[in-house]
Every structure is written in C-alpha cells, then in structure tokens.
PDB file of C-alpha atoms and ligand atoms in Angstrom:
ATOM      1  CA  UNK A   1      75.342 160.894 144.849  1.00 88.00           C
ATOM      2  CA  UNK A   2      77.452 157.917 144.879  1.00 95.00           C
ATOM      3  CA  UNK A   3      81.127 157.161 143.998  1.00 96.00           C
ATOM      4  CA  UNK A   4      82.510 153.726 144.123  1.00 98.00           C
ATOM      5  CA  UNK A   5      85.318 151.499 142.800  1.00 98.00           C
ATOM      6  CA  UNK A   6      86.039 148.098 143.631  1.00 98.00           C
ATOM      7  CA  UNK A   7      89.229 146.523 142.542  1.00 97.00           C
ATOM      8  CA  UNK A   8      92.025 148.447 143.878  1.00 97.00           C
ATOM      9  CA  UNK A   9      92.737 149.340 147.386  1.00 97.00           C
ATOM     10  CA  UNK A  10      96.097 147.845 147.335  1.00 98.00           C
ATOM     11  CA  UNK A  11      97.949 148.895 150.308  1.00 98.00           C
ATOM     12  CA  UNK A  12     102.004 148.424 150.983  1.00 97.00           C
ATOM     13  CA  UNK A  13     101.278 147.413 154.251  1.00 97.00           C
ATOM     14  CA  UNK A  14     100.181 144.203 152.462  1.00 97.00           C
ATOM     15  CA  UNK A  15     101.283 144.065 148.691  1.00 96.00           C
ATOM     16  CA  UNK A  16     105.130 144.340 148.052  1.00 95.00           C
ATOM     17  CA  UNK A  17     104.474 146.729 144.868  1.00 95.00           C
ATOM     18  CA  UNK A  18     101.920 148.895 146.429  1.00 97.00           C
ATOM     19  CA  UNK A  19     102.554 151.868 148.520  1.00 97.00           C
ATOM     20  CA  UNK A  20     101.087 153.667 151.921  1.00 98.00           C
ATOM     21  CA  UNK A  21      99.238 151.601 154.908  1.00 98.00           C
ATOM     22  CA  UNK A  22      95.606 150.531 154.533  1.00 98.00           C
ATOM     23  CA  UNK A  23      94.173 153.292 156.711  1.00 98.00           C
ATOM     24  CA  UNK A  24      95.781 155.555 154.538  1.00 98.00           C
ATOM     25  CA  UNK A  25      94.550 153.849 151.338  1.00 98.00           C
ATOM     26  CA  UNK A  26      91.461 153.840 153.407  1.00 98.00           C
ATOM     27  CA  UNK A  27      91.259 158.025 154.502  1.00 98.00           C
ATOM     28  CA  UNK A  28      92.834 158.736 150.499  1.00 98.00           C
ATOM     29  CA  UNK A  29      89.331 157.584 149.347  1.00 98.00           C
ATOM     30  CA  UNK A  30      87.085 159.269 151.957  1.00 97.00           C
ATOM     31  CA  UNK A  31      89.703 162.417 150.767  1.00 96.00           C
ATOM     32  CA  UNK A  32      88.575 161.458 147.313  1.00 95.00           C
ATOM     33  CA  UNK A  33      84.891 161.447 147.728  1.00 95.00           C
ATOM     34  CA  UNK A  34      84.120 157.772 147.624  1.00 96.00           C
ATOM     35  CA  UNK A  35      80.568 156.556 149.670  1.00 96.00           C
ATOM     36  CA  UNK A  36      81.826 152.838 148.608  1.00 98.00           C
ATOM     37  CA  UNK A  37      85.364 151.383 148.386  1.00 98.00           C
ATOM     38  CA  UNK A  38      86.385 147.829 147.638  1.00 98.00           C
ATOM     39  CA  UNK A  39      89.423 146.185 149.060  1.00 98.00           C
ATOM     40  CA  UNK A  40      90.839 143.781 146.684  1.00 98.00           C
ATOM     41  CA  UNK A  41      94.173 142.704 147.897  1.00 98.00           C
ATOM     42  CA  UNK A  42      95.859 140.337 145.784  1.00 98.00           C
ATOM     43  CA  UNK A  43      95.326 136.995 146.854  1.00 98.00           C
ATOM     44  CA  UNK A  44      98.520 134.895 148.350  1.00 98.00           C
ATOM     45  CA  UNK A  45     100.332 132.363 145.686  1.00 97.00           C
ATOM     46  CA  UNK A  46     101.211 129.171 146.781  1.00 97.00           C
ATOM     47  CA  UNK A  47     104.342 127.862 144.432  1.00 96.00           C
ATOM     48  CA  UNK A  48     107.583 129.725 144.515  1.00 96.00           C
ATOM     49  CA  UNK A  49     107.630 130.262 140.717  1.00 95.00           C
ATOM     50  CA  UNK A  50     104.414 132.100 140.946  1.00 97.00           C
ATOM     51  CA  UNK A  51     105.643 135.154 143.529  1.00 96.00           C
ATOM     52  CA  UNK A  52     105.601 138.360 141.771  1.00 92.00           C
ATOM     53  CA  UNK A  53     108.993 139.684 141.021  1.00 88.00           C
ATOM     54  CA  UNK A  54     110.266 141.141 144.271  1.00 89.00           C
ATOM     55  CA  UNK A  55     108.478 138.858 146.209  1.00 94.00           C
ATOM     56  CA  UNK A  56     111.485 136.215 147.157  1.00 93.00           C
ATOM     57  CA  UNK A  57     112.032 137.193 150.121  1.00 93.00           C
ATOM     58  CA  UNK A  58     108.623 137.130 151.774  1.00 94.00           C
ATOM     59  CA  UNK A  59     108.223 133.269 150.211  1.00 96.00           C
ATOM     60  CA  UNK A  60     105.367 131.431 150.031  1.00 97.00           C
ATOM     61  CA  UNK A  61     104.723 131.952 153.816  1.00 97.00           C
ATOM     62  CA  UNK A  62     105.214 135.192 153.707  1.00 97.00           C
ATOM     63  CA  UNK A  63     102.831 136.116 151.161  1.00 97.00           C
ATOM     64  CA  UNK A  64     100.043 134.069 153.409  1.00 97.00           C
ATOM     65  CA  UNK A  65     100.849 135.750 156.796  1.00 97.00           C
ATOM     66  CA  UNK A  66     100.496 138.979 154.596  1.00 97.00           C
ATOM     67  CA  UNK A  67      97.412 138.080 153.390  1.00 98.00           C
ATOM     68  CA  UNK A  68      95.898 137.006 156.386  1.00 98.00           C
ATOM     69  CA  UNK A  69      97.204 140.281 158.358  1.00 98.00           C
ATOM     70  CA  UNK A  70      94.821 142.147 155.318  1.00 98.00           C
ATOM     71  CA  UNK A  71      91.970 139.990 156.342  1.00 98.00           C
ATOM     72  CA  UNK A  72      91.862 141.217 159.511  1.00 98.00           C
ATOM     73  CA  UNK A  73      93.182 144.666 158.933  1.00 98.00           C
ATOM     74  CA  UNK A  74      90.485 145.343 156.445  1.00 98.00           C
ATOM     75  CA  UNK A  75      87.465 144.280 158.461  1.00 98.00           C
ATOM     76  CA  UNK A  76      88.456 145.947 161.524  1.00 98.00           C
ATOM     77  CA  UNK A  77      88.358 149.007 159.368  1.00 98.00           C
ATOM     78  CA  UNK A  78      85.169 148.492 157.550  1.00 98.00           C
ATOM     79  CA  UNK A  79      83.957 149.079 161.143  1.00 98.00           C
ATOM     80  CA  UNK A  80      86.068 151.508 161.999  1.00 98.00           C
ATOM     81  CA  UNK A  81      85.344 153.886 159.167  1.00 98.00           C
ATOM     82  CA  UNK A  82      81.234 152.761 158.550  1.00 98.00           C
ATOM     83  CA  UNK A  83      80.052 156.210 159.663  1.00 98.00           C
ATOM     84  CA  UNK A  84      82.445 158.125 156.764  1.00 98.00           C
ATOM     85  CA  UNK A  85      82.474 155.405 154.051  1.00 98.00           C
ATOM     86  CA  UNK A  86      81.324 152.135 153.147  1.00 98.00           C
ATOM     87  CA  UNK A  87      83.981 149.542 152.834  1.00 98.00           C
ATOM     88  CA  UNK A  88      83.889 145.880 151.018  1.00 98.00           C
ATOM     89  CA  UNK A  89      86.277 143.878 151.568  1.00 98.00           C
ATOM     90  CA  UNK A  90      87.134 141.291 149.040  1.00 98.00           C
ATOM     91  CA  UNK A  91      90.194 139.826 146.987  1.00 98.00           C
ATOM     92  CA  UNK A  92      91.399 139.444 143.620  1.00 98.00           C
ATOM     93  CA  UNK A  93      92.060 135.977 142.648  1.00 98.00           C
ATOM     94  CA  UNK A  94      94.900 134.590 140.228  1.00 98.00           C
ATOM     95  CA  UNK A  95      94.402 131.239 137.764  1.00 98.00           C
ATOM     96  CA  UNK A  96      97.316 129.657 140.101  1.00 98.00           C
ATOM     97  CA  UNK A  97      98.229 127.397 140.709  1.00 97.00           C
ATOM     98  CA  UNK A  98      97.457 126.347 137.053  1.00 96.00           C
ATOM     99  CA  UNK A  99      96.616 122.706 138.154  1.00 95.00           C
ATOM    100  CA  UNK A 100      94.312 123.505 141.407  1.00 97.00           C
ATOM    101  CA  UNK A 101      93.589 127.618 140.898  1.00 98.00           C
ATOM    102  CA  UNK A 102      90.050 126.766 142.054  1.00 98.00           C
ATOM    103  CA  UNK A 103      90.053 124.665 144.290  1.00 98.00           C
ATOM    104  CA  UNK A 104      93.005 127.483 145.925  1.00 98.00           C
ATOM    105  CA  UNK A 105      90.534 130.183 145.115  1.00 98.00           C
ATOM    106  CA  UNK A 106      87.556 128.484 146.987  1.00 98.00           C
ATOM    107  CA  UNK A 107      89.023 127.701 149.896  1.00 98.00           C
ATOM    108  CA  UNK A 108      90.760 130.919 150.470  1.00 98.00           C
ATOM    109  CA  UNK A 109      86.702 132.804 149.375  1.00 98.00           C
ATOM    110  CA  UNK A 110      85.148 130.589 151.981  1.00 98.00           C
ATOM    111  CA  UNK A 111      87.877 130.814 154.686  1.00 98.00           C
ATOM    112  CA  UNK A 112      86.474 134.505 155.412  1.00 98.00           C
ATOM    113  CA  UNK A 113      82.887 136.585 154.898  1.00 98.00           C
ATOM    114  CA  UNK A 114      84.238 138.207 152.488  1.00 98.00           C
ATOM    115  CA  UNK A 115      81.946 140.901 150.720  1.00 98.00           C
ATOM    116  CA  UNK A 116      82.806 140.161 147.054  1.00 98.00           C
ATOM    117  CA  UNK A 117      85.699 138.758 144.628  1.00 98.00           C
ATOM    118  CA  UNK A 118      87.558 140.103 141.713  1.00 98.00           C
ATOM    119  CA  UNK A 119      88.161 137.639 138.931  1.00 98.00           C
ATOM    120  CA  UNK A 120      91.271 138.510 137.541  1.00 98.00           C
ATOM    121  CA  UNK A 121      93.822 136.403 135.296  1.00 98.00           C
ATOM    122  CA  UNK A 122      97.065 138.170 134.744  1.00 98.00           C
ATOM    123  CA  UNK A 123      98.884 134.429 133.476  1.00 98.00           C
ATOM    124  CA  UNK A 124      99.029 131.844 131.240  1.00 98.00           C
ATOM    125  CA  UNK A 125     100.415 128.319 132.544  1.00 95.00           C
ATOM    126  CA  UNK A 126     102.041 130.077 135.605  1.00 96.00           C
ATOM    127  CA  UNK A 127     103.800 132.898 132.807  1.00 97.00           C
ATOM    128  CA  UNK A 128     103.242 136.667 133.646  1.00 97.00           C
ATOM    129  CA  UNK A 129     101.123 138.367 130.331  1.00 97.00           C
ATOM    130  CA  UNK A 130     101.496 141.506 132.472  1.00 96.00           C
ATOM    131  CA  UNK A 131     104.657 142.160 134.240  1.00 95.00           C
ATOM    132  CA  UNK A 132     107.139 143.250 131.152  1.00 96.00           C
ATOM    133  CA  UNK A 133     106.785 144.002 127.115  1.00 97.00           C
ATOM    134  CA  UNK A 134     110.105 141.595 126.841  1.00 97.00           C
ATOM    135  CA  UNK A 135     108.276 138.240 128.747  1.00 96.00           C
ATOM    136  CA  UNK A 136     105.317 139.195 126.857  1.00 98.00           C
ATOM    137  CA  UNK A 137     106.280 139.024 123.734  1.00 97.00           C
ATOM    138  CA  UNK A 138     108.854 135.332 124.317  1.00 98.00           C
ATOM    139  CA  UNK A 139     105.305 134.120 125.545  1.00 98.00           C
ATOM    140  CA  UNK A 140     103.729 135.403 122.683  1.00 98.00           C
ATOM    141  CA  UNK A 141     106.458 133.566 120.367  1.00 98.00           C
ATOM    142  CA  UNK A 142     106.439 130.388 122.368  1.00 98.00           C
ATOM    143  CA  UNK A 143     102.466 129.898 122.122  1.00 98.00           C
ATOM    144  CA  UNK A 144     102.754 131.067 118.174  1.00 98.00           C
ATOM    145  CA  UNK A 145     102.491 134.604 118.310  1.00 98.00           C
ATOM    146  CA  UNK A 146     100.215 137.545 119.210  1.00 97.00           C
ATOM    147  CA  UNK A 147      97.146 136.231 118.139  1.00 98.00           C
ATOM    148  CA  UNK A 148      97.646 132.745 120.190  1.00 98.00           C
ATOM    149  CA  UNK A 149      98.446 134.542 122.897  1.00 98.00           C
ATOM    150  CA  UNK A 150      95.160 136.599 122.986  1.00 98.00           C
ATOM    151  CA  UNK A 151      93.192 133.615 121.994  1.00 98.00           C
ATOM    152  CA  UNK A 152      95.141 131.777 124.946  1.00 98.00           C
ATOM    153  CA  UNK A 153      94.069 134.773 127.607  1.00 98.00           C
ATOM    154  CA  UNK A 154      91.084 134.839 126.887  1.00 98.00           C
ATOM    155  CA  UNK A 155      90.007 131.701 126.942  1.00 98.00           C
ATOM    156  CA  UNK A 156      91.799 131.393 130.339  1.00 98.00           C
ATOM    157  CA  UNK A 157      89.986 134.302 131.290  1.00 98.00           C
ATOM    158  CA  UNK A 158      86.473 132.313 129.526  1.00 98.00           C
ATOM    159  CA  UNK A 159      87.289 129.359 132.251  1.00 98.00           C
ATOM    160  CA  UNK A 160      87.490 131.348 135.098  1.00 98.00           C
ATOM    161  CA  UNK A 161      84.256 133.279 134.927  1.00 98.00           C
ATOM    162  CA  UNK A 162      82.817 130.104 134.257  1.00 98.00           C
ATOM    163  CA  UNK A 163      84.122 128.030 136.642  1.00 98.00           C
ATOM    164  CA  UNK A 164      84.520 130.764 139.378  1.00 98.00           C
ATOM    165  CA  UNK A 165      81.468 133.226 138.643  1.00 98.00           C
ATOM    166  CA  UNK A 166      83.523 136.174 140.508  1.00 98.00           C
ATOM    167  CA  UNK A 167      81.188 138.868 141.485  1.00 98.00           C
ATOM    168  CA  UNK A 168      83.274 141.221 139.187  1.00 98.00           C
ATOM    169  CA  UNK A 169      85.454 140.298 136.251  1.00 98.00           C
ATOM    170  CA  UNK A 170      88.780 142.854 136.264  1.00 97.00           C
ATOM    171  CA  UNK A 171      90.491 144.193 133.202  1.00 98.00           C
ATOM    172  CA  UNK A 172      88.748 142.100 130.566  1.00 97.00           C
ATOM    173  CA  UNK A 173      91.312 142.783 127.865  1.00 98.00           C
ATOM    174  CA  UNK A 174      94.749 143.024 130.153  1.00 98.00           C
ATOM    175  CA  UNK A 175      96.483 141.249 127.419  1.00 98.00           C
ATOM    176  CA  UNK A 176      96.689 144.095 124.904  1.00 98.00           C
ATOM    177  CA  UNK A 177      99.003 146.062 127.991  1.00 97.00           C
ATOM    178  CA  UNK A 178     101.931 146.145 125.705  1.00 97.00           C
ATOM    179  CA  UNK A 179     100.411 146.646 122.197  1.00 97.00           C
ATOM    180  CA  UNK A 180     100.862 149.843 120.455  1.00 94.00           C
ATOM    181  CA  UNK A 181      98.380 153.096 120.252  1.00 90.00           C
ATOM    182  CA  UNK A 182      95.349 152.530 118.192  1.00 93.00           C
ATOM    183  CA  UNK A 183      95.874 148.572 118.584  1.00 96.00           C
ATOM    184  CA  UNK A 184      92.798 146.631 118.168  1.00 96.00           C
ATOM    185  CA  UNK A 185      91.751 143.092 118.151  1.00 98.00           C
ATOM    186  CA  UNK A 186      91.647 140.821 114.910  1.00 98.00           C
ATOM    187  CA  UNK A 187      88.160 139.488 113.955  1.00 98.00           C
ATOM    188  CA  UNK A 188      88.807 135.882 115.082  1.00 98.00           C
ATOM    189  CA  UNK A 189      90.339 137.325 118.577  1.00 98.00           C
ATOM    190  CA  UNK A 190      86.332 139.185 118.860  1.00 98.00           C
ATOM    191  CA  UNK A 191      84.945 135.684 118.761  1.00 98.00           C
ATOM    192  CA  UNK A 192      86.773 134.414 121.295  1.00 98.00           C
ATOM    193  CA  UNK A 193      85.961 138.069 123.950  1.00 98.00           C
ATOM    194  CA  UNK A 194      81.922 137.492 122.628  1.00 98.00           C
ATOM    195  CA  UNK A 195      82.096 133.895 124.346  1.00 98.00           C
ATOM    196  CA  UNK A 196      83.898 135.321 127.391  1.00 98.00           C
ATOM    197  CA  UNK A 197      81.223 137.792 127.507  1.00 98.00           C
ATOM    198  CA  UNK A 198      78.633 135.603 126.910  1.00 98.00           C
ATOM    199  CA  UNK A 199      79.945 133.334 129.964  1.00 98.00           C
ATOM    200  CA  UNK A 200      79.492 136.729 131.870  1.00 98.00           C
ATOM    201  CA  UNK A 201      76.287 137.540 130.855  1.00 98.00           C
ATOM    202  CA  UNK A 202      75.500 133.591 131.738  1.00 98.00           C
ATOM    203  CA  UNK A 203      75.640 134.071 135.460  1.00 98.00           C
ATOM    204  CA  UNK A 204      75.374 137.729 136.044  1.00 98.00           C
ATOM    205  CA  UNK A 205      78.487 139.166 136.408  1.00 98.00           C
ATOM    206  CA  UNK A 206      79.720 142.722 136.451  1.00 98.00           C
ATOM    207  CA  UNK A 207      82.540 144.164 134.355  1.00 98.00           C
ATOM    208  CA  UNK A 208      85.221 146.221 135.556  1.00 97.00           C
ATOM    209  CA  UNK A 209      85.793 149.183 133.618  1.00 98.00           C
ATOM    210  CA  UNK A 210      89.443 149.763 135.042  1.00 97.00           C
ATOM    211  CA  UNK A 211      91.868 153.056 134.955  1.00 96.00           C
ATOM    212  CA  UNK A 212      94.891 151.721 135.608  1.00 95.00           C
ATOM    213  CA  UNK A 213      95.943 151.223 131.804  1.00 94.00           C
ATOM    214  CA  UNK A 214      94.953 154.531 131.029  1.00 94.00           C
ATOM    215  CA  UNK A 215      96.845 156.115 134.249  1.00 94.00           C
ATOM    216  CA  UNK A 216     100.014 154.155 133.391  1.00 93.00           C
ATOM    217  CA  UNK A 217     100.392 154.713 129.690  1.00 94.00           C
ATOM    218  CA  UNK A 218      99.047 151.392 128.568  1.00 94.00           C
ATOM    219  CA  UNK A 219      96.132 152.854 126.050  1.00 94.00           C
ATOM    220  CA  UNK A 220      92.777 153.229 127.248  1.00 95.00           C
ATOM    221  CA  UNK A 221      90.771 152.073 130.039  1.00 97.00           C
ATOM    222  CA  UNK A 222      90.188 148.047 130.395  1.00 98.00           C
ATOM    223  CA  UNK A 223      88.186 146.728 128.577  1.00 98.00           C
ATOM    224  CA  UNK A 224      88.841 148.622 125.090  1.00 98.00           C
ATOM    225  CA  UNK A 225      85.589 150.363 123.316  1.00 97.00           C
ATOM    226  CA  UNK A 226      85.248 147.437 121.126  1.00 96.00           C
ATOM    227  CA  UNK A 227      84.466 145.341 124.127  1.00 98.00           C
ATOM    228  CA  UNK A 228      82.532 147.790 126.350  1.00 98.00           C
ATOM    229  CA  UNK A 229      80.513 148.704 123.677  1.00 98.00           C
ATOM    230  CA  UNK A 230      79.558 144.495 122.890  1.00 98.00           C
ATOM    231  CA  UNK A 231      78.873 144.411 126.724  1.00 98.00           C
ATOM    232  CA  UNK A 232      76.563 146.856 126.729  1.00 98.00           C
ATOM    233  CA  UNK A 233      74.535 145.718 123.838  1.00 98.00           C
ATOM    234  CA  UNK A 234      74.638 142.059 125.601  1.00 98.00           C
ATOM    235  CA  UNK A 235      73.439 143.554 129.255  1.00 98.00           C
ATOM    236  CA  UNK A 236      76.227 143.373 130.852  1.00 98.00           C
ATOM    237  CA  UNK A 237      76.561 145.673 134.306  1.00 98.00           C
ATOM    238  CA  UNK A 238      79.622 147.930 134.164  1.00 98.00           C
ATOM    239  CA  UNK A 239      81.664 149.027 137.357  1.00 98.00           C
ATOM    240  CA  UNK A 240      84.223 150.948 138.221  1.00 98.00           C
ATOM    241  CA  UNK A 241      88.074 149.645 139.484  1.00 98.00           C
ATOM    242  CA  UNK A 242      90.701 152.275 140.010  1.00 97.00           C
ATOM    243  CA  UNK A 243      93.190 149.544 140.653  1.00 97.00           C
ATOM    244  CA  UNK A 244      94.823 151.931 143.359  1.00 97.00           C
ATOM    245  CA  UNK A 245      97.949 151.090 144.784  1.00 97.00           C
ATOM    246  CA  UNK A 246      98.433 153.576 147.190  1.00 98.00           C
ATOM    247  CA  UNK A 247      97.304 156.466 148.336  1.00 97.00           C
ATOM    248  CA  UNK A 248      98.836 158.976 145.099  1.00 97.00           C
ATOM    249  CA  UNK A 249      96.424 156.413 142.499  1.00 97.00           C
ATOM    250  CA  UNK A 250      92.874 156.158 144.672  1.00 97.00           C
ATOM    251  CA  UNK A 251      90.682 157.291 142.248  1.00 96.00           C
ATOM    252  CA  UNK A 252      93.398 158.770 139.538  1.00 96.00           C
ATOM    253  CA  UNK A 253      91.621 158.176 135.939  1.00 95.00           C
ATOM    254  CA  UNK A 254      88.537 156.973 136.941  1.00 95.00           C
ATOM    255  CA  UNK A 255      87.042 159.874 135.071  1.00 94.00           C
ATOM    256  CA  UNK A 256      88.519 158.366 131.850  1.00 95.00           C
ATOM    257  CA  UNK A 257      86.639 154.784 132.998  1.00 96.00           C
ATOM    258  CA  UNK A 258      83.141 156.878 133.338  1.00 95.00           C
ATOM    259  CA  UNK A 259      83.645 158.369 130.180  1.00 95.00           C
ATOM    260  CA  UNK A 260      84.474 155.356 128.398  1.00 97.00           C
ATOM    261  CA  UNK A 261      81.247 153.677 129.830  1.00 97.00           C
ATOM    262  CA  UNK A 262      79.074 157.127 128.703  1.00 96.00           C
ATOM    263  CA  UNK A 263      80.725 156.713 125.511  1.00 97.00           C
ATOM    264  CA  UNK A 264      79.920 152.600 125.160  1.00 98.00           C
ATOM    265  CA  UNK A 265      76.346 153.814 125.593  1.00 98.00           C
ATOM    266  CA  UNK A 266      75.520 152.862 129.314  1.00 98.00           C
ATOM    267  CA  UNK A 267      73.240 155.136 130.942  1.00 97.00           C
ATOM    268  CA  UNK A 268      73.183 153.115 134.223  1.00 98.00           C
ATOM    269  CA  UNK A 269      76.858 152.292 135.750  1.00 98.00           C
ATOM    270  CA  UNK A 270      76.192 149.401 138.981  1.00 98.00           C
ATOM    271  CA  UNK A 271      77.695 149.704 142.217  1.00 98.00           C
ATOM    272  CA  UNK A 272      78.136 147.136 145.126  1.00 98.00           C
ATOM    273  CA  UNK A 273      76.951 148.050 148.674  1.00 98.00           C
ATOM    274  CA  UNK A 274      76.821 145.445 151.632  1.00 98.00           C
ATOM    275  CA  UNK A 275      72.856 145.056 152.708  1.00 97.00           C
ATOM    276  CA  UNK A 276      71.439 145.187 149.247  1.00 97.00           C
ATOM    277  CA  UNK A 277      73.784 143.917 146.750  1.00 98.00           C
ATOM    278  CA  UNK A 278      73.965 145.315 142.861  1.00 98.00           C
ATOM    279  CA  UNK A 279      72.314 148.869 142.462  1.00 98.00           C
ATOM    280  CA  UNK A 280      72.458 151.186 139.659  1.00 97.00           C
ATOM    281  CA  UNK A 281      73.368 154.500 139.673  1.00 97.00           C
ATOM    282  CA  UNK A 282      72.593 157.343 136.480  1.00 96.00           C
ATOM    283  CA  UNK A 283      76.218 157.111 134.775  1.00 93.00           C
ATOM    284  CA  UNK A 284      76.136 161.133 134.285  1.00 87.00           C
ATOM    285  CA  UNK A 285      75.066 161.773 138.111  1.00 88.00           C
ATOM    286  CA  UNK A 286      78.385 159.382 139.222  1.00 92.00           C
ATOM    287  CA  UNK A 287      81.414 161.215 140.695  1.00 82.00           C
ATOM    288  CA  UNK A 288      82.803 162.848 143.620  1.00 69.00           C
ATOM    289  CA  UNK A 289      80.953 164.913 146.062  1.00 58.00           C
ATOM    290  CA  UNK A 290      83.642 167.554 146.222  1.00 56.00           C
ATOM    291  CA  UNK A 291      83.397 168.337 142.458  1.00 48.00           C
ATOM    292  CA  UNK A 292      79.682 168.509 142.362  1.00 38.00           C
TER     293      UNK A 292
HETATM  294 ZN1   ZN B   1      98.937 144.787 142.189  1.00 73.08          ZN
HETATM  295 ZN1   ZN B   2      94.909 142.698 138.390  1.00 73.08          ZN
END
C-alpha cells in the first residue's frame, strides 16, 4: 500500500505563510500514513517586487538564506526519517524573474541533488493571478478580460513545461482560483490547456492533481474534470499534491484529488520514489495505512 504526495511540505520554518517546523511537517505525514512525501519549498525570488506579500522584511537575501537553510534541513531529514518514510526533496519553481526565470530556475535545480521539481506558475509578467480576487480581476481588465487572462496563464504555463520539463506540473488550471461555482472554461480557452497538455505529454511529465483549491473553498481539485479527464485520454500520469502548509493541511483533501482522478477514468495514479523513478500504483488500492 502506498500513499504519496509531492508538492506541499511547506514548512514555517522556511516559508513566511506556512506554519509548524519541517520535522513537524515531516512526523504530520508519517502521522498521516504517507510511505512517500515530497518537499517542495517555494523557491527564493530574486527582485523585490516579486516577494510574496509579507515577505519585506526578509528581502531578497532573506528569502535565499531561507531557502538554503531548507536545502539542508530537508536532506538531513530524508536521512533521518528513511527507516519510517521516504522523503524527496525538491522545489517548486516560479516564471520569475520574467526576463531570466530559467536561467534562475536552472541554476538554483543544479546547485543541489535535488530529487525532483514542481513546475508551477502562479504570475503573469511579475503580477500575482493567485494572491487576491481584487488583483485578479485589475489583471484580468488590464490584459482584456477573463478570457485573456486564461489564455495569458496558460500559455505561460505552455512555456514553462516546455522550456523547463519539471518532473511534475502543479495546479494546471490555478487561474480559475477566483471564478465562481460551476465555472468552466470557454471553448477557445480548451485549445489553449490541449497544447499545454500536449507539451506535457511531449516530454513525459506528470500532472498534479492538487487539494488545496478544494480544502480552501476555491472549487474543486486542480486541474478541473474537464482537464483531468483530456489528460487521461492523452496518457498523461496523474499524481497527487496536498500543497500542505503545515502540519493541520498534510494530507487534508487529498481524498477529493483521488476521487477526482477515479472519476477522470484513471485506473493507475503514479508515484515518485528515489531508486526507481515513476511507478504506478492501482488508483482504488491508494490511501492511508491507518484507514485500510
Ligand atoms: Zn505557498
Ligand atoms: Zn503553487
């Protein structure tokens, strides 16, 4: 029986809007039942207009000391904790700086051994699509409305993947956050997601069927069951993220992301281990040990 997720694992020891220390984070998902758990710490921004909100007073420096202090934090306890659970450790990128995102991406994947990256965009030219309804929507009306906007992320998202082929691409379809119950996506938005998904399919890469929407009020799990659905017709691997950011949210709603990927019509869900890469699991024989 395995039970995995791999974007999450935020830890306030490291992340100003997280909560709890990494060994708690850590001892939360043994708690939880997990035989794998990625560490995805955010990874440090490098301009001042691109801290999170909150973040002024660590500064640029601040954020890189932090993130270094998580680099070594997490691999001491991948060791420390190998007989209970197996860690990865790994990071989630951002498309920033908007001029040189990769090249700041690269060198911060090659700096360390890490185990695996999280593709995530959560901006568009350096403007938050996920922080507030309010910015949201004046980014919305500056690029032309909610369509641009959608068409804007996800082609953002379309560049990444292809220029970054991260070993797991997080919350496909963030940009909806804000939009109402029942939203879905207009016909010419689908074309757009069906090229992003076909640069996924293109190298391999594994989706991340993520509860954090769900758990925070935000509509279903990422990616909606439009999307999911597409990816599984295309071949595309589904995984689970459980975005936690602190001890009370390891694991909270990943039931609704398993469900979602039973309901898109997976019968396989893939999960990440250190000496042999991608395996597959039987999506109905996934969950925690304790609630066998
Ligand atoms: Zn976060
Ligand atoms: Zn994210």
């Amino acid at each position: 029986m395995v039970w995995f997720s791999y974007h999450g694992g935020h830890s306030g020891e490291f992340c100003d809007h997280a909560s709890s220390s990494l060994q708690q984070v850590v001892q939360a998902a043994i708690d939880e039942g997990f035989t794998h758990y990625g560490l995805s710490e955010h990874c440090p921004r490098y301009r001042e207009q691109d801290l999170y909100p909150g973040e002024e007073r660590l500064g640029i420096e601040g954020l890189i000391r932090a993130f270094e202090g998580y680099v070594i934090r997490a691999f001491a306890l991948r060791e420390e904790y190998a007989r209970h659970i197996e860690l990865l450790v790994g990071f989630e990128t951002e498309k920033l700086p908007p001029e040189n995102w990769l090249e700041a991406m690269l060198s911060l994947k090659s700096a360390h051994p890490f185990d695996y990256v999280v593709g995530s965009v959560h901006d568009i030219n350096g403007r938050w699509v996920d922080y507030s309804p309010q910015e949201t929507s004046r980014l919305a009306e500056d690029l032309g409305g909610t369509e641009a906007l959608q068409l804007a992320y996800f082609r953002s998202v379309t560049d990444m993947v292809e220029q970054l082929r991260p070993d797991i691409v997080a919350h496909l379809d963030l940009v909806r956050k804000f939009e109402p119950p029942g939203f879905s996506f207009s016909d010419r938005v689908a074309k757009e997601i069906e090229r992003l998904l076909d640069a996924i399919q293109a190298y391999g890469g594994v989706i991340d069927v993520n509860c954090a929407a769900f758990r925070n009020g935000y509509g279903p799990v990422y990616p909606l069951p439009q999307i999911l659905s597409r990816a599984r017709q295309m071949g595309i691997p589904a995984t689970f993220g459980d975005d936690s950011h602190g001890v009370d949210t390891v694991g909270v709603g990943l039931e609704q992301s398993r469900q979602a990927i039973c309901a898109a019509g997976y019968s396989q869900i893939s999960y990440l281990t250190r000496d042999h890469g991608w395996q597959s699991a039987d999506i109905a024989e996934v969950r925690p040990r304790r609630s066998v």
